[in-house]
Coordinates of C-alpha atoms and ligand atoms in Angstrom, one line a residue:
M255 CA 1.8 -2.3 -60.8
T256 CA -2.7 -2.7 -61.5
S257 CA -4.3 -3.8 -57.9
P258 CA -6.4 -6.7 -57.7
Y259 CA -8.4 -4.5 -55.2
A260 CA -8.0 -0.5 -57.5
D261 CA -10.8 -2.5 -59.8
S262 CA -13.5 -3.0 -57.4
P263 CA -16.2 -1.6 -56.2
A264 CA -15.0 1.7 -54.6
P265 CA -17.8 4.4 -55.8
G266 CA -16.6 8.0 -56.4
H267 CA -13.3 8.2 -56.7
R268 CA -12.7 11.9 -55.2
T269 CA -11.0 13.3 -52.9
G270 CA -13.1 14.7 -50.2
A271 CA -11.6 18.1 -49.9
V272 CA -14.1 20.2 -48.3
G273 CA -13.6 23.9 -47.8
T274 CA -14.5 26.3 -46.2
G275 CA -14.4 30.9 -45.8
G276 CA -17.5 30.5 -48.0
E277 CA -15.8 28.9 -51.4
R278 CA -17.6 26.3 -53.5
T279 CA -16.5 22.4 -53.2
A280 CA -16.2 20.0 -55.1
Y281 CA -19.2 19.4 -52.7
G282 CA -21.0 22.1 -54.5
T283 CA -22.1 23.7 -51.4
S284 CA -20.2 25.9 -48.7
D285 CA -21.7 25.2 -45.4
P286 CA -19.6 23.3 -43.2
S287 CA -22.1 21.1 -41.4
E288 CA -23.3 20.0 -45.2
L289 CA -19.4 19.5 -46.3
V290 CA -19.3 17.1 -44.0
T291 CA -22.2 15.2 -44.2
R292 CA -21.3 14.7 -48.2
A293 CA -17.7 13.2 -47.3
V294 CA -19.0 11.7 -44.4
G295 CA -21.7 9.7 -46.8
L296 CA -19.2 9.2 -49.6
A297 CA -17.0 7.1 -47.2
R298 CA -20.2 4.9 -45.2
E299 CA -20.7 4.5 -49.8
T300 CA -17.2 3.2 -49.9
Q301 CA -17.5 1.3 -46.4
P302 CA -18.5 -2.0 -47.4
W303 CA -16.0 -1.8 -50.1
W304 CA -13.5 -1.6 -48.3
A305 CA -14.4 -4.3 -45.9
S306 CA -15.6 -6.7 -47.7
I307 CA -11.3 -7.0 -49.0
G308 CA -10.7 -8.2 -45.9
F309 CA -6.9 -7.8 -44.2
A310 CA -4.6 -8.7 -47.7
G311 CA -6.6 -6.1 -50.2
R312 CA -6.5 -3.8 -46.6
R313 CA -2.6 -4.8 -46.2
H314 CA -1.9 -4.5 -50.3
L315 CA -3.2 -1.1 -50.4
L316 CA -1.8 0.6 -48.0
D317 CA 2.0 -1.0 -48.3
R318 CA 1.1 0.7 -52.0
W319 CA 0.1 3.7 -49.8
R320 CA 3.4 3.3 -47.5
Q321 CA 5.3 2.4 -50.3
E322 CA 3.8 6.3 -51.7
L323 CA 4.3 8.3 -48.3
T324 CA 8.0 6.9 -48.1
A325 CA 8.5 8.3 -51.7
G326 CA 7.0 11.8 -50.8
M327 CA 8.9 11.5 -47.1
D328 CA 11.5 15.1 -48.2
D329 CA 7.8 16.6 -49.5
L330 CA 5.4 15.6 -47.5
A331 CA 8.6 16.9 -45.1
A332 CA 8.8 20.5 -46.2
V333 CA 5.0 21.3 -46.4
V334 CA 5.1 20.5 -42.9
R335 CA 7.7 22.6 -42.1
R336 CA 6.1 25.1 -44.5
E337 CA 2.7 25.4 -42.3
T338 CA 4.6 25.0 -38.8
G339 CA 7.7 26.2 -38.7
K340 CA 9.5 23.1 -37.6
P341 CA 13.3 22.4 -38.5
H342 CA 13.1 20.3 -41.4
G343 CA 14.6 16.7 -40.0
D344 CA 12.3 17.3 -36.9
A345 CA 9.0 16.9 -39.7
M346 CA 11.3 14.1 -42.2
L347 CA 11.3 12.2 -38.3
E348 CA 7.4 12.0 -37.6
V349 CA 7.3 11.2 -41.0
G350 CA 8.9 8.5 -40.4
L351 CA 7.7 7.3 -37.9
A352 CA 4.1 7.5 -38.8
I353 CA 5.3 5.1 -41.9
E354 CA 6.7 2.4 -39.4
H355 CA 2.8 2.6 -37.4
L356 CA 0.8 2.5 -40.9
A357 CA 2.9 -0.6 -41.6
W358 CA 3.0 -2.3 -38.5
A359 CA -0.9 -1.9 -38.4
A360 CA -1.8 -3.4 -41.6
R361 CA 0.8 -6.2 -41.0
K362 CA -0.8 -7.0 -36.7
A363 CA -4.5 -6.4 -38.0
P364 CA -5.0 -9.9 -38.7
S365 CA -3.7 -11.2 -36.1
V366 CA -5.6 -8.9 -34.0
L367 CA -8.5 -8.3 -35.1
G368 CA -8.8 -11.5 -36.8
R369 CA -11.3 -14.0 -35.7
R370 CA -9.9 -16.8 -33.1
R371 CA -11.9 -19.4 -31.9
V372 CA -11.6 -18.9 -26.9
G373 CA -12.9 -21.9 -25.1
S374 CA -15.6 -22.9 -23.2
T375 CA -16.2 -24.2 -19.4
L376 CA -18.0 -27.0 -18.1
L377 CA -21.1 -25.9 -18.6
A378 CA -20.7 -24.3 -20.9
A379 CA -20.1 -27.4 -22.4
H380 CA -22.2 -27.7 -25.2
L381 CA -21.0 -24.4 -27.2
A382 CA -18.0 -23.5 -29.9
A383 CA -17.2 -19.8 -29.1
T384 CA -15.8 -17.3 -31.0
V385 CA -15.0 -13.9 -30.9
E386 CA -13.8 -11.3 -33.8
Y387 CA -12.6 -7.0 -33.3
L388 CA -15.2 -5.6 -36.9
P389 CA -15.1 -2.1 -38.0
Y390 CA -17.5 1.0 -36.4
G391 CA -17.4 1.9 -39.7
V392 CA -16.5 5.7 -40.6
I393 CA -14.1 7.4 -37.9
G394 CA -14.1 11.4 -37.6
V395 CA -10.6 12.1 -37.0
I396 CA -9.8 15.7 -35.7
G397 CA -6.4 16.3 -35.4
P398 CA -3.7 19.1 -34.2
W399 CA -0.5 21.4 -35.7
N400 CA 2.0 20.5 -33.1
Y401 CA 2.5 16.7 -34.8
P402 CA 0.3 17.5 -37.8
V403 CA 1.5 14.0 -39.6
F404 CA 2.4 10.9 -36.9
T405 CA -0.7 12.5 -34.9
P406 CA -4.1 12.1 -36.6
M407 CA -1.9 9.1 -38.3
G408 CA -2.0 7.2 -35.3
S409 CA -6.0 7.5 -35.8
I410 CA -5.8 7.2 -39.6
G411 CA -3.2 4.2 -40.1
Y412 CA -5.5 2.1 -37.7
A413 CA -9.2 2.8 -37.8
L414 CA -8.3 2.1 -42.1
A415 CA -6.6 -1.5 -40.8
G416 CA -10.2 -2.9 -39.2
G417 CA -11.4 -2.3 -42.5
N418 CA -12.9 1.2 -41.5
T419 CA -12.6 4.6 -43.5
V420 CA -12.1 7.7 -41.8
V421 CA -12.7 11.4 -43.2
F422 CA -10.5 13.0 -41.7
K423 CA -10.7 17.4 -40.2
P424 CA -6.9 18.0 -40.0
S425 CA -5.8 21.7 -37.7
E426 CA -6.7 25.3 -39.5
L427 CA -3.0 25.1 -39.2
T428 CA -1.9 22.8 -41.7
P429 CA -4.6 22.1 -43.8
Q430 CA -1.5 21.0 -46.1
T431 CA -0.7 18.8 -44.8
G432 CA -3.8 16.7 -44.2
Q433 CA -4.0 17.2 -48.1
W434 CA -1.5 15.8 -48.5
L435 CA -1.7 12.9 -46.7
A436 CA -5.8 12.7 -48.3
D437 CA -3.7 13.3 -51.8
S438 CA -0.8 10.7 -51.9
F439 CA -4.0 7.8 -49.9
E440 CA -6.5 8.7 -53.2
R441 CA -3.1 7.9 -55.7
A442 CA -1.5 4.8 -53.6
V443 CA -5.4 3.6 -53.5
G444 CA -7.6 5.1 -55.8
S445 CA -10.9 5.3 -53.4
P446 CA -11.6 8.2 -51.3
C447 CA -11.6 5.4 -48.3
L448 CA -10.1 8.4 -47.0
Q449 CA -11.9 12.6 -47.1
V450 CA -10.5 15.1 -46.2
V451 CA -12.7 18.8 -44.8
Q452 CA -10.6 21.5 -44.3
G453 CA -11.8 24.6 -41.3
E454 CA -11.8 25.7 -37.8
A455 CA -14.0 24.6 -34.4
E456 CA -17.2 24.7 -36.8
V457 CA -15.9 22.0 -38.9
G458 CA -14.9 20.1 -36.7
E459 CA -18.4 20.6 -34.8
A460 CA -19.8 19.2 -37.4
L461 CA -17.7 16.4 -37.8
C462 CA -18.6 15.5 -33.9
R463 CA -23.0 15.8 -35.1
A464 CA -22.2 14.7 -38.4
G465 CA -23.6 10.7 -38.3
V466 CA -19.9 8.9 -37.8
D467 CA -19.8 6.2 -35.8
K468 CA -16.3 6.9 -34.2
L469 CA -14.9 10.5 -32.7
G470 CA -10.6 10.6 -32.6
F471 CA -9.5 13.4 -30.9
T472 CA -6.4 14.2 -30.4
G473 CA -5.5 18.7 -29.5
S474 CA -6.5 20.3 -25.7
T475 CA -8.3 19.1 -22.7
A476 CA -10.2 22.1 -23.0
T477 CA -11.4 20.9 -26.2
A478 CA -11.6 17.3 -25.7
K479 CA -15.0 18.6 -23.5
K480 CA -16.0 20.3 -26.6
V481 CA -16.0 17.9 -28.2
M482 CA -17.0 14.6 -26.0
A483 CA -20.6 17.3 -25.2
A484 CA -21.2 16.9 -29.2
C485 CA -20.8 13.5 -29.5
A486 CA -22.4 12.3 -25.9
E487 CA -25.8 13.9 -28.4
T488 CA -25.5 10.8 -30.8
L489 CA -23.4 8.2 -28.4
T490 CA -21.2 8.5 -31.0
P491 CA -17.7 7.8 -28.5
V492 CA -14.5 9.0 -28.7
L493 CA -11.3 8.8 -28.1
I494 CA -9.6 11.8 -26.5
E495 CA -5.2 12.4 -27.2
G496 CA -5.5 15.2 -24.5
G497 CA -2.3 18.1 -23.8
G498 CA 0.1 16.8 -21.1
K499 CA 2.7 17.9 -18.0
D500 CA 5.4 15.4 -17.9
A501 CA 8.0 14.9 -16.3
L502 CA 10.9 13.7 -16.3
I503 CA 12.5 11.8 -12.9
V504 CA 16.5 11.7 -12.2
D505 CA 17.3 8.9 -9.0
E506 CA 20.5 9.6 -6.9
D507 CA 21.6 6.9 -8.9
A508 CA 21.2 8.0 -12.1
D509 CA 23.7 9.0 -15.2
V510 CA 23.5 12.2 -14.6
A511 CA 25.0 13.6 -18.1
A512 CA 21.8 11.0 -20.2
A513 CA 19.7 12.4 -17.9
A514 CA 20.2 15.8 -18.9
Q515 CA 20.7 15.6 -22.2
A516 CA 17.2 13.4 -22.3
A517 CA 15.5 16.4 -20.3
V518 CA 16.3 19.1 -22.6
W519 CA 15.5 16.9 -26.0
G520 CA 12.0 16.2 -24.3
G521 CA 11.5 19.5 -23.1
M522 CA 13.3 21.9 -26.0
S523 CA 12.5 19.3 -29.1
N524 CA 10.4 21.0 -31.9
A525 CA 10.0 24.7 -29.5
G526 CA 8.4 22.0 -26.6
Q527 CA 4.9 21.9 -28.5
T528 CA 5.6 19.0 -27.6
C529 CA 2.7 16.3 -26.0
I530 CA 4.4 14.2 -24.6
G531 CA 7.2 16.4 -23.8
V532 CA 9.1 17.0 -20.7
E533 CA 8.3 19.7 -19.2
R534 CA 9.4 19.2 -15.0
V535 CA 12.3 18.1 -13.7
L536 CA 11.8 16.0 -10.5
A537 CA 15.7 15.4 -9.6
H538 CA 17.1 14.2 -6.1
T539 CA 18.3 15.9 -4.0
A540 CA 21.6 14.2 -3.6
V541 CA 22.6 15.0 -7.8
Y542 CA 19.9 18.6 -8.2
D543 CA 22.8 20.5 -8.0
E544 CA 25.0 18.3 -10.6
V545 CA 21.5 18.0 -13.1
V546 CA 21.1 21.8 -13.1
A547 CA 24.6 22.5 -13.8
A548 CA 24.2 19.4 -16.8
I549 CA 20.5 20.8 -18.1
V550 CA 22.3 24.3 -18.0
R551 CA 25.3 23.1 -19.9
E552 CA 23.5 21.1 -23.0
A553 CA 20.6 24.4 -23.2
G554 CA 22.5 27.1 -23.4
Q555 CA 23.9 25.3 -27.4
V556 CA 20.2 24.5 -28.5
R557 CA 19.2 28.0 -30.3
A558 CA 16.1 29.2 -31.7
G559 CA 16.3 31.0 -34.8
L560 CA 14.3 30.8 -39.0
D561 CA 17.0 29.4 -40.6
V562 CA 17.8 26.2 -41.8
N563 CA 20.2 24.4 -39.2
A564 CA 18.0 26.3 -35.8
D565 CA 17.5 23.8 -34.0
L566 CA 14.5 24.8 -32.7
G567 CA 12.0 26.2 -34.8
P568 CA 8.9 29.2 -33.7
I569 CA 6.2 29.2 -31.7
T570 CA 3.2 27.7 -34.7
L571 CA 0.8 28.7 -32.2
P572 CA 0.2 32.2 -31.5
K573 CA -1.2 33.1 -29.0
Q574 CA 0.5 30.4 -27.7
V575 CA 3.5 32.1 -27.2
G576 CA 1.6 34.9 -24.7
I577 CA 0.9 31.5 -23.0
I578 CA 4.3 30.8 -22.7
R579 CA 5.2 34.1 -21.8
E580 CA 2.8 34.8 -19.0
Q581 CA 3.8 31.3 -17.5
I582 CA 7.9 32.2 -16.6
T583 CA 6.6 35.4 -16.1
E584 CA 4.0 34.9 -12.8
A585 CA 6.7 31.7 -11.6
V586 CA 9.7 34.6 -11.4
T587 CA 7.5 37.0 -9.7
G588 CA 6.5 34.1 -7.3
G589 CA 10.2 34.2 -6.9
A590 CA 11.6 31.5 -9.9
R591 CA 14.7 31.8 -11.0
V592 CA 15.7 31.9 -14.6
V593 CA 19.2 30.1 -15.0
V594 CA 18.7 29.5 -19.1
G595 CA 17.8 32.1 -21.0
D596 CA 15.8 35.6 -20.7
A597 CA 13.2 36.5 -18.3
P598 CA 10.0 36.9 -21.0
G599 CA 8.1 39.9 -21.3
T600 CA 4.0 39.5 -21.8
N601 CA 4.1 41.2 -25.6
D602 CA 2.6 38.7 -27.2
G603 CA 1.4 41.0 -30.5
I604 CA 2.5 38.7 -32.5
G605 CA 0.7 37.6 -37.0
A606 CA -0.5 34.3 -37.6
D607 CA 1.7 35.1 -41.2
S608 CA 4.9 35.5 -39.5
L609 CA 5.9 32.3 -38.8
L610 CA 9.1 31.7 -40.7
T611 CA 9.8 35.6 -41.3
D612 CA 8.6 37.4 -37.6
P613 CA 11.7 36.6 -35.6
E614 CA 9.5 37.5 -32.5
R615 CA 8.1 34.0 -33.1
T616 CA 11.3 32.7 -31.9
L617 CA 11.6 31.4 -28.2
Q618 CA 15.2 30.8 -27.1
P619 CA 15.3 27.8 -24.3
V620 CA 14.9 28.8 -20.4
V621 CA 14.9 26.6 -18.0
L622 CA 13.5 27.9 -13.9
V623 CA 14.5 26.8 -11.0
D624 CA 13.4 27.6 -7.2
I625 CA 9.9 27.2 -8.8
P626 CA 6.8 29.0 -5.6
E627 CA 5.0 26.4 -4.4
G628 CA 1.4 27.1 -6.5
A629 CA 2.5 28.4 -9.6
R630 CA 0.5 27.5 -13.6
I631 CA 4.2 26.2 -15.1
Q632 CA 4.1 23.3 -12.1
V633 CA 0.4 22.1 -13.4
E634 CA -0.8 23.4 -16.6
E635 CA 1.1 22.4 -19.9
T636 CA 3.2 25.3 -20.8
F637 CA 4.1 24.1 -24.6
G638 CA 7.3 26.4 -25.4
P639 CA 10.4 25.3 -24.8
V640 CA 10.5 25.9 -21.4
I641 CA 11.5 23.5 -18.3
T642 CA 11.7 23.5 -14.6
V643 CA 14.7 21.7 -12.0
E644 CA 12.5 20.9 -8.9
R645 CA 14.6 19.5 -6.0
V646 CA 12.9 16.2 -4.7
A647 CA 13.0 14.4 -1.3
D648 CA 13.8 11.4 -2.4
L649 CA 11.6 8.7 -5.1
N650 CA 8.5 8.6 -3.3
D651 CA 8.7 12.0 -2.9
A652 CA 9.0 12.8 -6.9
V653 CA 5.9 10.1 -7.7
A654 CA 4.2 11.8 -5.5
S655 CA 5.0 15.5 -7.0
A656 CA 4.8 13.7 -10.4
N657 CA 1.2 12.0 -9.9
A658 CA 0.2 16.0 -8.3
V659 CA -1.3 17.2 -11.5
G660 CA -4.6 16.8 -14.0
Y661 CA -3.1 15.1 -16.3
G662 CA -1.3 12.0 -17.4
L663 CA 0.6 11.3 -20.3
G664 CA 4.4 10.6 -20.4
G665 CA 7.0 10.5 -18.4
A666 CA 10.9 9.8 -17.9
V667 CA 12.8 7.8 -15.2
Y668 CA 16.5 8.1 -14.8
S669 CA 17.9 5.4 -12.2
R670 CA 20.2 2.7 -12.4
R671 CA 18.1 0.3 -9.8
H672 CA 14.5 2.2 -9.8
G673 CA 13.0 2.4 -13.2
P674 CA 10.7 -0.1 -14.3
E675 CA 9.5 0.5 -10.5
V676 CA 9.2 4.2 -11.1
A677 CA 7.4 4.0 -14.0
R678 CA 4.7 1.7 -12.8
R679 CA 3.9 4.2 -10.3
L680 CA 3.6 6.7 -12.7
R681 CA 0.2 8.0 -12.8
S682 CA 0.4 7.8 -16.7
G683 CA -0.8 6.7 -19.5
M684 CA 3.0 6.0 -21.4
T685 CA 6.8 6.1 -19.6
S686 CA 10.7 5.8 -20.8
V687 CA 13.4 3.9 -18.5
N688 CA 17.1 5.5 -19.4
N689 CA 15.5 7.1 -22.2
V690 CA 13.2 10.0 -23.3
I691 CA 9.6 9.8 -25.5
G692 CA 11.0 5.9 -26.4
F693 CA 7.6 5.2 -25.8
A694 CA 6.4 7.4 -28.8
G695 CA 8.0 4.9 -31.9
L696 CA 7.7 1.9 -30.3
P697 CA 4.1 0.6 -32.5
E698 CA 3.7 -2.5 -30.6
L699 CA 3.0 0.2 -27.4
P700 CA -0.1 2.1 -26.8
F701 CA -0.2 5.1 -26.2
G702 CA -2.1 8.0 -24.7
G703 CA -3.4 8.7 -20.6
V704 CA -5.6 8.6 -18.0
G705 CA -6.9 11.9 -16.0
D706 CA -6.9 15.0 -18.4
S707 CA -5.0 13.8 -20.4
G708 CA -7.8 11.2 -22.2
F709 CA -8.9 7.7 -22.4
G710 CA -8.9 5.5 -25.2
R711 CA -5.3 4.5 -26.9
I712 CA -3.3 4.6 -30.5
H713 CA -0.5 2.3 -31.1
G714 CA -0.5 -1.7 -30.8
A715 CA -2.5 -3.4 -30.4
D716 CA -5.4 -1.1 -28.8
G717 CA -4.9 1.1 -30.8
L718 CA -6.0 -1.7 -34.0
R719 CA -9.0 -2.4 -31.6
E720 CA -10.2 1.2 -30.3
F721 CA -11.6 1.6 -33.9
C722 CA -13.1 -1.8 -34.0
Y723 CA -16.3 -3.7 -32.0
A724 CA -16.3 -7.0 -30.2
K725 CA -18.0 -9.8 -31.9
S726 CA -19.0 -12.1 -29.2
V727 CA -20.3 -15.3 -31.2
A728 CA -21.7 -18.6 -29.0
R729 CA -22.6 -21.5 -31.1
Q730 CA -23.6 -24.6 -29.7
R731 CA -22.2 -27.9 -30.7
F732 CA -25.0 -30.8 -28.9
T733 CA -28.1 -30.3 -27.4
P734 CA -26.3 -30.4 -23.2
P735 CA -28.1 -33.4 -21.5
V736 CA -29.5 -30.1 -18.9
S737 CA -30.4 -27.6 -20.6
M738 CA -30.8 -24.1 -17.9
T739 CA -32.0 -22.2 -21.3
N740 CA -35.6 -22.8 -21.6
F741 CA -39.1 -23.2 -20.2
Q742 CA -39.5 -26.7 -19.8
R743 CA -37.0 -26.5 -16.9
R744 CA -38.1 -28.4 -13.5
T745 CA -36.8 -28.5 -10.4
R746 CA -34.8 -30.8 -11.3
T747 CA -33.0 -28.9 -13.6
D748 CA -32.7 -26.7 -11.1
G749 CA -31.3 -29.0 -8.4
I750 CA -28.7 -30.1 -10.5
F751 CA -26.9 -27.1 -11.7
R752 CA -27.2 -26.2 -8.3
A753 CA -24.9 -29.3 -7.7
A754 CA -22.5 -28.2 -10.1
V755 CA -21.9 -24.9 -9.4
T756 CA -22.0 -25.6 -6.0
V757 CA -19.1 -28.7 -6.9
L758 CA -17.4 -25.8 -9.1
H759 CA -17.2 -23.3 -7.2
G760 CA -18.7 -23.4 -3.5
K761 CA -17.2 -25.7 -0.4
R762 CA -16.4 -29.6 -1.0
P763 CA -19.6 -31.5 -0.4
W764 CA -18.0 -33.6 1.3
R765 CA -16.7 -31.6 4.0
S766 CA -20.3 -29.0 5.0
Ligands
NAD289 P1 -7.0 22.2 -30.5 O1 -7.8 21.4 -29.1 O2 -7.1 24.2 -30.0 O3 -7.0 22.2 -31.5 C1 -7.4 20.4 -31.7 C2 -8.5 20.3 -32.7 O4 -9.4 21.0 -32.0 C3 -7.9 21.1 -34.5 O5 -8.8 20.6 -35.5 C4 -9.7 22.2 -34.4 O6 -9.4 22.9 -35.2 C5 -10.1 20.9 -33.7 N1 -11.3 22.0 -32.8 C6 -11.4 23.3 -32.4 N2 -12.6 23.5 -31.9 C7 -13.1 22.2 -31.5 C8 -14.2 22.4 -31.3 N3 -15.3 22.8 -30.5 N4 -15.3 20.6 -32.0 C9 -14.5 20.4 -32.9 N5 -13.0 21.4 -32.7 C10 -12.3 21.9 -32.3 O7 -5.7 22.0 -29.9 P2 -3.6 21.8 -31.1 O8 -4.1 23.5 -30.1 O9 -4.1 21.9 -32.4 O10 -2.6 21.3 -30.3 C11 -2.2 21.3 -29.4 C12 -3.1 20.2 -28.1 O11 -2.9 18.6 -28.7 C13 -2.2 20.6 -27.0 O12 -2.2 20.9 -26.1 C14 -1.4 18.9 -26.9 O13 -1.0 18.6 -26.0 C15 -2.2 18.6 -27.2 N6 -1.5 17.1 -28.3 C16 -2.0 16.2 -27.6 C17 -1.6 15.1 -28.3 C18 -2.0 13.2 -27.8 O14 -1.3 12.6 -28.6 N7 -2.5 13.1 -26.5 C19 -0.5 14.7 -29.7 C20 -0.7 16.4 -29.8 C21 -0.9 16.6 -29.4

């Protein structure tokens, strides 16, 4: 079916694939900042048209994109597997969830962002007021490699639904995934509202400085600081989705078997390369031994490999293998015990081009106990198939321990009686109760962290508003008998105003 909107005057029907590495591109230049500037320019030219078709027009076209993504799910998942090494089923899961979010954002944008009346007050009874959320314009999105569809789509889909156009820089480890998303958008919508720019840090830096109206960054906290510094030069607002060190708390009354299963899946799936992955298990002393035994049983059944039947794929980022091994080795040297897996050496001589062939790239699950106080593995992101299990005296101790890290992204609590109460006390943006990572799959729920995990939100109503600004309008309905906002105001008017404020907010006159 031909879209009634596809014929609209969307300029320059071209997918903005921009390359680095010296090759000439569709834009005829290989200078990263020039390439990015051109992509942002094209996105800016297109944006007024995208905004002008309104919520209904965008929903129509975003629904077509959703259908295109759904039809190509298997193909996209295969690209993700090729680039990250993750099992095909895991790739399908992230694509499916991204599609769910896109549907929700397109459907809910009018009610969340559209103009609505807001109340007045007695003092301002002559004014009628409305608020609506207008698109910033062009949004830059910088994505990571670990969930190269689900994560950036949390910014891209929500920004587009709000009426923005987008320039997306995928991770240099997942360029084809990023290109697939832009190409599918082009097929479905036929306009360059979603541009893709490829390259490493210098292309990301160029995007920060290219005059985008807001930048959505997902990646490590260290890079986030550089991104903020670059954006600060032009006062470009930023959304930061940084790293995490999430804890799963097991209370004394918890379903231990369920908690152990959740800890192992939450910690090991995607080979532990999950920002909201479980990295620490904090078990109440009353059930600690039981929890360790159950986790050992569960983790012992999980196998990493390069074949299609493996539960876990390889470590995508070559240098991460060394970091994971160093953290384990340091903890073991300080007294930690390995209860699942082998204590590895620190060999990290791994080639970047051996993702799906080099067995050195796969790390088998590791579970550690008796962690020495102050070990890096307790506070730094490990980002591998490794979990630590610590004993805590009670729930207060568990909360204090979970909160004693700089990160504050997600987490989980297993408790029959105290789940929601403990969830509220955890200093993190999201917590699952008797479930793990569930919050990521609910489009209504905002996604994001506090502290070193960043600020701002993707997903949900907050995620839609993140890419728009509030526009407030106050319209005078009638001339007020007493007006404070002109130079004709006299002492009598000031007195009336003072009396009105006192009646409304001060001591009652008859009591004075
Ligand atoms: P990274 O910080 O190395 O890179 C992220 C992106 O930033 C890449 O596209 C990279 O090319 C770009 N980049 C690098 N240097 C840059 C610079 N100076 N200026 C601008 N852009 C620059 O992160 P990664 O290794 O790709 O991803 C893993 C990290 O992402 C982990 O810390 C993980 O926890 C985090 N993450 C967070 C979330 C979340 O929602 N909070 C989701 C997924 C991943």
